[in-house]
């Protein structure tokens, strides 16, 4: 095992994690009402491509981190998971930029995969909305070396985070022809 990276402070951690999670949720929900019409000199839908790339990279990183922990390479696991978190933070910035600059894209009513698109999109949105505090609590448990609690919550967090990352790529591939 590895040593704690941060000192345990459960009350503070709960406040910070829930506050950050709520702020992120409110920012994402408010994106429907915010639009900036700016000439950037490039197609702002490039952010969607960046987002898909980041999501794909997060999915790969999550698989590699899982493999590392199964092989008891805990430091590699820790580094991979922190990398996945950094990527997810960059994703969030790019996601906000994309939606502020482009608004929503409508999936055509006559498109043959419309029903499948909405199933993937809706499950992606719901799980993306709830996963952030799980990710943060899982990380906190790992960084404080509370490994039994970390492992317990990671069994819930990892598959949801992985699905959100993969389904984000699928949503992009399905909607991008209609940008």
PDB file of N, CA, C and O in Angstrom, residues 114-157:
ATOM      1  N   UNK A 114     -32.462   7.564 -33.964  1.00  0.00           N
ATOM      2  CA  UNK A 114     -32.934   8.579 -33.014  1.00  0.00           C
ATOM      3  C   UNK A 114     -33.265   7.972 -31.642  1.00  0.00           C
ATOM      4  O   UNK A 114     -32.851   8.501 -30.616  1.00  0.00           O
ATOM      5  N   UNK A 115     -34.006   6.871 -31.611  1.00  0.00           N
ATOM      6  CA  UNK A 115     -34.397   6.263 -30.332  1.00  0.00           C
ATOM      7  C   UNK A 115     -33.154   5.803 -29.558  1.00  0.00           C
ATOM      8  O   UNK A 115     -33.031   6.057 -28.351  1.00  0.00           O
ATOM      9  N   UNK A 116     -32.244   5.146 -30.242  1.00  0.00           N
ATOM     10  CA  UNK A 116     -31.005   4.693 -29.599  1.00  0.00           C
ATOM     11  C   UNK A 116     -30.209   5.890 -29.092  1.00  0.00           C
ATOM     12  O   UNK A 116     -29.676   5.863 -27.974  1.00  0.00           O
ATOM     13  N   UNK A 117     -30.122   6.933 -29.903  1.00  0.00           N
ATOM     14  CA  UNK A 117     -29.406   8.142 -29.505  1.00  0.00           C
ATOM     15  C   UNK A 117     -29.947   8.681 -28.184  1.00  0.00           C
ATOM     16  O   UNK A 117     -29.187   8.986 -27.264  1.00  0.00           O
ATOM     17  N   UNK A 118     -31.263   8.768 -28.079  1.00  0.00           N
ATOM     18  CA  UNK A 118     -31.845   9.332 -26.864  1.00  0.00           C
ATOM     19  C   UNK A 118     -31.672   8.418 -25.656  1.00  0.00           C
ATOM     20  O   UNK A 118     -31.490   8.898 -24.536  1.00  0.00           O
ATOM     21  N   UNK A 119     -31.681   7.111 -25.856  1.00  0.00           N
ATOM     22  CA  UNK A 119     -31.417   6.192 -24.744  1.00  0.00           C
ATOM     23  C   UNK A 119     -30.000   6.411 -24.223  1.00  0.00           C
ATOM     24  O   UNK A 119     -29.780   6.554 -23.011  1.00  0.00           O
ATOM     25  N   UNK A 120     -29.038   6.456 -25.136  1.00  0.00           N
ATOM     26  CA  UNK A 120     -27.646   6.675 -24.726  1.00  0.00           C
ATOM     27  C   UNK A 120     -27.489   8.061 -24.108  1.00  0.00           C
ATOM     28  O   UNK A 120     -26.868   8.212 -23.048  1.00  0.00           O
ATOM     29  N   UNK A 121     -28.058   9.074 -24.745  1.00  0.00           N
ATOM     30  CA  UNK A 121     -27.935  10.450 -24.249  1.00  0.00           C
ATOM     31  C   UNK A 121     -28.540  10.606 -22.856  1.00  0.00           C
ATOM     32  O   UNK A 121     -27.910  11.181 -21.960  1.00  0.00           O
ATOM     33  N   UNK A 122     -29.741  10.102 -22.667  1.00  0.00           N
ATOM     34  CA  UNK A 122     -30.427  10.284 -21.378  1.00  0.00           C
ATOM     35  C   UNK A 122     -29.693   9.550 -20.261  1.00  0.00           C
ATOM     36  O   UNK A 122     -29.486  10.107 -19.179  1.00  0.00           O
ATOM     37  N   UNK A 123     -29.260   8.315 -20.520  1.00  0.00           N
ATOM     38  CA  UNK A 123     -28.510   7.600 -19.476  1.00  0.00           C
ATOM     39  C   UNK A 123     -27.183   8.299 -19.200  1.00  0.00           C
ATOM     40  O   UNK A 123     -26.753   8.388 -18.042  1.00  0.00           O
ATOM     41  N   UNK A 124     -26.557   8.810 -20.252  1.00  0.00           N
ATOM     42  CA  UNK A 124     -25.301   9.546 -20.095  1.00  0.00           C
ATOM     43  C   UNK A 124     -25.509  10.792 -19.219  1.00  0.00           C
ATOM     44  O   UNK A 124     -24.743  11.032 -18.279  1.00  0.00           O
ATOM     45  N   UNK A 125     -26.536  11.564 -19.513  1.00  0.00           N
ATOM     46  CA  UNK A 125     -26.798  12.803 -18.767  1.00  0.00           C
ATOM     47  C   UNK A 125     -27.099  12.507 -17.296  1.00  0.00           C
ATOM     48  O   UNK A 125     -26.543  13.145 -16.400  1.00  0.00           O
ATOM     49  N   UNK A 126     -27.962  11.542 -17.049  1.00  0.00           N
ATOM     50  CA  UNK A 126     -28.333  11.226 -15.663  1.00  0.00           C
ATOM     51  C   UNK A 126     -27.113  10.765 -14.865  1.00  0.00           C
ATOM     52  O   UNK A 126     -26.857  11.254 -13.760  1.00  0.00           O
ATOM     53  N   UNK A 127     -26.355   9.846 -15.444  1.00  0.00           N
ATOM     54  CA  UNK A 127     -25.186   9.334 -14.717  1.00  0.00           C
ATOM     55  C   UNK A 127     -24.083  10.376 -14.590  1.00  0.00           C
ATOM     56  O   UNK A 127     -23.407  10.450 -13.553  1.00  0.00           O
ATOM     57  N   UNK A 128     -23.907  11.210 -15.613  1.00  0.00           N
ATOM     58  CA  UNK A 128     -22.914  12.286 -15.520  1.00  0.00           C
ATOM     59  C   UNK A 128     -23.302  13.279 -14.427  1.00  0.00           C
ATOM     60  O   UNK A 128     -22.429  13.826 -13.743  1.00  0.00           O
ATOM     61  N   UNK A 129     -24.599  13.495 -14.250  1.00  0.00           N
ATOM     62  CA  UNK A 129     -25.070  14.438 -13.234  1.00  0.00           C
ATOM     63  C   UNK A 129     -24.810  13.935 -11.816  1.00  0.00           C
ATOM     64  O   UNK A 129     -24.609  14.745 -10.909  1.00  0.00           O
ATOM     65  N   UNK A 130     -24.789  12.619 -11.639  1.00  0.00           N
ATOM     66  CA  UNK A 130     -24.630  12.098 -10.274  1.00  0.00           C
ATOM     67  C   UNK A 130     -23.226  11.602  -9.957  1.00  0.00           C
ATOM     68  O   UNK A 130     -22.907  11.391  -8.790  1.00  0.00           O
ATOM     69  N   UNK A 131     -22.367  11.435 -10.940  1.00  0.00           N
ATOM     70  CA  UNK A 131     -21.081  10.780 -10.697  1.00  0.00           C
ATOM     71  C   UNK A 131     -20.047  11.666  -9.988  1.00  0.00           C
ATOM     72  O   UNK A 131     -19.196  11.151  -9.269  1.00  0.00           O
ATOM     73  N   UNK A 132     -20.094  12.967 -10.179  1.00  0.00           N
ATOM     74  CA  UNK A 132     -19.030  13.822  -9.642  1.00  0.00           C
ATOM     75  C   UNK A 132     -18.780  13.640  -8.150  1.00  0.00           C
ATOM     76  O   UNK A 132     -17.625  13.412  -7.747  1.00  0.00           O
ATOM     77  N   UNK A 133     -19.786  13.704  -7.279  1.00  0.00           N
ATOM     78  CA  UNK A 133     -19.456  13.518  -5.862  1.00  0.00           C
ATOM     79  C   UNK A 133     -18.898  12.118  -5.566  1.00  0.00           C
ATOM     80  O   UNK A 133     -18.032  11.968  -4.701  1.00  0.00           O
ATOM     81  N   UNK A 134     -19.347  11.110  -6.310  1.00  0.00           N
ATOM     82  CA  UNK A 134     -18.778   9.763  -6.128  1.00  0.00           C
ATOM     83  C   UNK A 134     -17.283   9.764  -6.465  1.00  0.00           C
ATOM     84  O   UNK A 134     -16.474   9.185  -5.738  1.00  0.00           O
ATOM     85  N   UNK A 135     -16.939  10.410  -7.586  1.00  0.00           N
ATOM     86  CA  UNK A 135     -15.533  10.487  -7.990  1.00  0.00           C
ATOM     87  C   UNK A 135     -14.717  11.198  -6.912  1.00  0.00           C
ATOM     88  O   UNK A 135     -13.639  10.734  -6.522  1.00  0.00           O
ATOM     89  N   UNK A 136     -15.240  12.301  -6.424  1.00  0.00           N
ATOM     90  CA  UNK A 136     -14.507  13.091  -5.443  1.00  0.00           C
ATOM     91  C   UNK A 136     -14.371  12.360  -4.101  1.00  0.00           C
ATOM     92  O   UNK A 136     -13.303  12.383  -3.484  1.00  0.00           O
ATOM     93  N   UNK A 137     -15.436  11.697  -3.648  1.00  0.00           N
ATOM     94  CA  UNK A 137     -15.345  10.933  -2.397  1.00  0.00           C
ATOM     95  C   UNK A 137     -14.412   9.733  -2.557  1.00  0.00           C
ATOM     96  O   UNK A 137     -13.651   9.410  -1.646  1.00  0.00           O
ATOM     97  N   UNK A 138     -14.466   9.082  -3.702  1.00  0.00           N
ATOM     98  CA  UNK A 138     -13.570   7.953  -3.948  1.00  0.00           C
ATOM     99  C   UNK A 138     -12.111   8.419  -3.911  1.00  0.00           C
ATOM    100  O   UNK A 138     -11.252   7.775  -3.296  1.00  0.00           O
ATOM    101  N   UNK A 139     -11.851   9.538  -4.558  1.00  0.00           N
ATOM    102  CA  UNK A 139     -10.499  10.093  -4.579  1.00  0.00           C
ATOM    103  C   UNK A 139     -10.058  10.493  -3.175  1.00  0.00           C
ATOM    104  O   UNK A 139      -8.932  10.185  -2.762  1.00  0.00           O
ATOM    105  N   UNK A 140     -10.936  11.141  -2.466  1.00  0.00           N
ATOM    106  CA  UNK A 140     -10.621  11.551  -1.091  1.00  0.00           C
ATOM    107  C   UNK A 140     -10.259  10.342  -0.238  1.00  0.00           C
ATOM    108  O   UNK A 140      -9.268  10.360   0.495  1.00  0.00           O
ATOM    109  N   UNK A 141     -11.039   9.286  -0.344  1.00  0.00           N
ATOM    110  CA  UNK A 141     -10.769   8.062   0.436  1.00  0.00           C
ATOM    111  C   UNK A 141      -9.397   7.480   0.064  1.00  0.00           C
ATOM    112  O   UNK A 141      -8.659   7.022   0.940  1.00  0.00           O
ATOM    113  N   UNK A 142      -9.074   7.494  -1.207  1.00  0.00           N
ATOM    114  CA  UNK A 142      -7.767   6.986  -1.626  1.00  0.00           C
ATOM    115  C   UNK A 142      -6.624   7.859  -1.156  1.00  0.00           C
ATOM    116  O   UNK A 142      -5.606   7.359  -0.677  1.00  0.00           O
ATOM    117  N   UNK A 143      -6.782   9.165  -1.296  1.00  0.00           N
ATOM    118  CA  UNK A 143      -5.711  10.089  -0.913  1.00  0.00           C
ATOM    119  C   UNK A 143      -5.484  10.144   0.597  1.00  0.00           C
ATOM    120  O   UNK A 143      -4.405  10.531   1.044  1.00  0.00           O
ATOM    121  N   UNK A 144      -6.497   9.778   1.388  1.00  0.00           N
ATOM    122  CA  UNK A 144      -6.333   9.749   2.841  1.00  0.00           C
ATOM    123  C   UNK A 144      -5.957   8.356   3.330  1.00  0.00           C
ATOM    124  O   UNK A 144      -5.891   8.119   4.536  1.00  0.00           O
ATOM    125  N   UNK A 145      -5.724   7.449   2.397  1.00  0.00           N
ATOM    126  CA  UNK A 145      -5.323   6.062   2.690  1.00  0.00           C
ATOM    127  C   UNK A 145      -6.394   5.283   3.447  1.00  0.00           C
ATOM    128  O   UNK A 145      -6.090   4.329   4.151  1.00  0.00           O
ATOM    129  N   UNK A 146      -7.645   5.672   3.268  1.00  0.00           N
ATOM    130  CA  UNK A 146      -8.777   4.907   3.823  1.00  0.00           C
ATOM    131  C   UNK A 146      -9.179   3.889   2.752  1.00  0.00           C
ATOM    132  O   UNK A 146     -10.205   4.005   2.096  1.00  0.00           O
ATOM    133  N   UNK A 147      -8.312   2.890   2.580  1.00  0.00           N
ATOM    134  CA  UNK A 147      -8.419   2.010   1.424  1.00  0.00           C
ATOM    135  C   UNK A 147      -9.631   1.088   1.445  1.00  0.00           C
ATOM    136  O   UNK A 147     -10.157   0.755   0.391  1.00  0.00           O
ATOM    137  N   UNK A 148     -10.111   0.699   2.628  1.00  0.00           N
ATOM    138  CA  UNK A 148     -11.301  -0.152   2.634  1.00  0.00           C
ATOM    139  C   UNK A 148     -12.516   0.644   2.161  1.00  0.00           C
ATOM    140  O   UNK A 148     -13.321   0.140   1.363  1.00  0.00           O
ATOM    141  N   UNK A 149     -12.660   1.892   2.614  1.00  0.00           N
ATOM    142  CA  UNK A 149     -13.765   2.745   2.149  1.00  0.00           C
ATOM    143  C   UNK A 149     -13.568   3.117   0.681  1.00  0.00           C
ATOM    144  O   UNK A 149     -14.539   3.183  -0.090  1.00  0.00           O
ATOM    145  N   UNK A 150     -12.321   3.342   0.290  1.00  0.00           N
ATOM    146  CA  UNK A 150     -12.006   3.672  -1.108  1.00  0.00           C
ATOM    147  C   UNK A 150     -12.435   2.532  -2.022  1.00  0.00           C
ATOM    148  O   UNK A 150     -13.114   2.756  -3.031  1.00  0.00           O
ATOM    149  N   UNK A 151     -12.061   1.334  -1.673  1.00  0.00           N
ATOM    150  CA  UNK A 151     -12.390   0.169  -2.503  1.00  0.00           C
ATOM    151  C   UNK A 151     -13.903  -0.033  -2.578  1.00  0.00           C
ATOM    152  O   UNK A 151     -14.447  -0.334  -3.650  1.00  0.00           O
ATOM    153  N   UNK A 152     -14.579   0.161  -1.463  1.00  0.00           N
ATOM    154  CA  UNK A 152     -16.034  -0.029  -1.415  1.00  0.00           C
ATOM    155  C   UNK A 152     -16.761   0.957  -2.345  1.00  0.00           C
ATOM    156  O   UNK A 152     -17.626   0.550  -3.128  1.00  0.00           O
ATOM    157  N   UNK A 153     -16.413   2.221  -2.280  1.00  0.00           N
ATOM    158  CA  UNK A 153     -17.092   3.210  -3.121  1.00  0.00           C
ATOM    159  C   UNK A 153     -16.602   3.137  -4.570  1.00  0.00           C
ATOM    160  O   UNK A 153     -17.361   3.402  -5.505  1.00  0.00           O
ATOM    161  N   UNK A 154     -15.337   2.733  -4.767  1.00  0.00           N
ATOM    162  CA  UNK A 154     -14.799   2.625  -6.128  1.00  0.00           C
ATOM    163  C   UNK A 154     -15.546   1.570  -6.942  1.00  0.00           C
ATOM    164  O   UNK A 154     -15.661   1.694  -8.166  1.00  0.00           O
ATOM    165  N   UNK A 155     -16.065   0.557  -6.282  1.00  0.00           N
ATOM    166  CA  UNK A 155     -16.843  -0.480  -6.991  1.00  0.00           C
ATOM    167  C   UNK A 155     -18.127   0.083  -7.574  1.00  0.00           C
ATOM    168  O   UNK A 155     -18.682  -0.483  -8.514  1.00  0.00           O
ATOM    169  N   UNK A 156     -18.601   1.182  -7.038  1.00  0.00           N
ATOM    170  CA  UNK A 156     -19.772   1.880  -7.595  1.00  0.00           C
ATOM    171  C   UNK A 156     -19.308   2.940  -8.592  1.00  0.00           C
ATOM    172  O   UNK A 156     -19.842   3.069  -9.686  1.00  0.00           O
ATOM    173  N   UNK A 157     -18.298   3.705  -8.195  1.00  0.00           N
ATOM    174  CA  UNK A 157     -17.830   4.840  -8.996  1.00  0.00           C
ATOM    175  C   UNK A 157     -17.248   4.419 -10.337  1.00  0.00           C
ATOM    176  O   UNK A 157     -17.593   4.994 -11.369  1.00  0.00           O
TER     177      UNK A 157
END
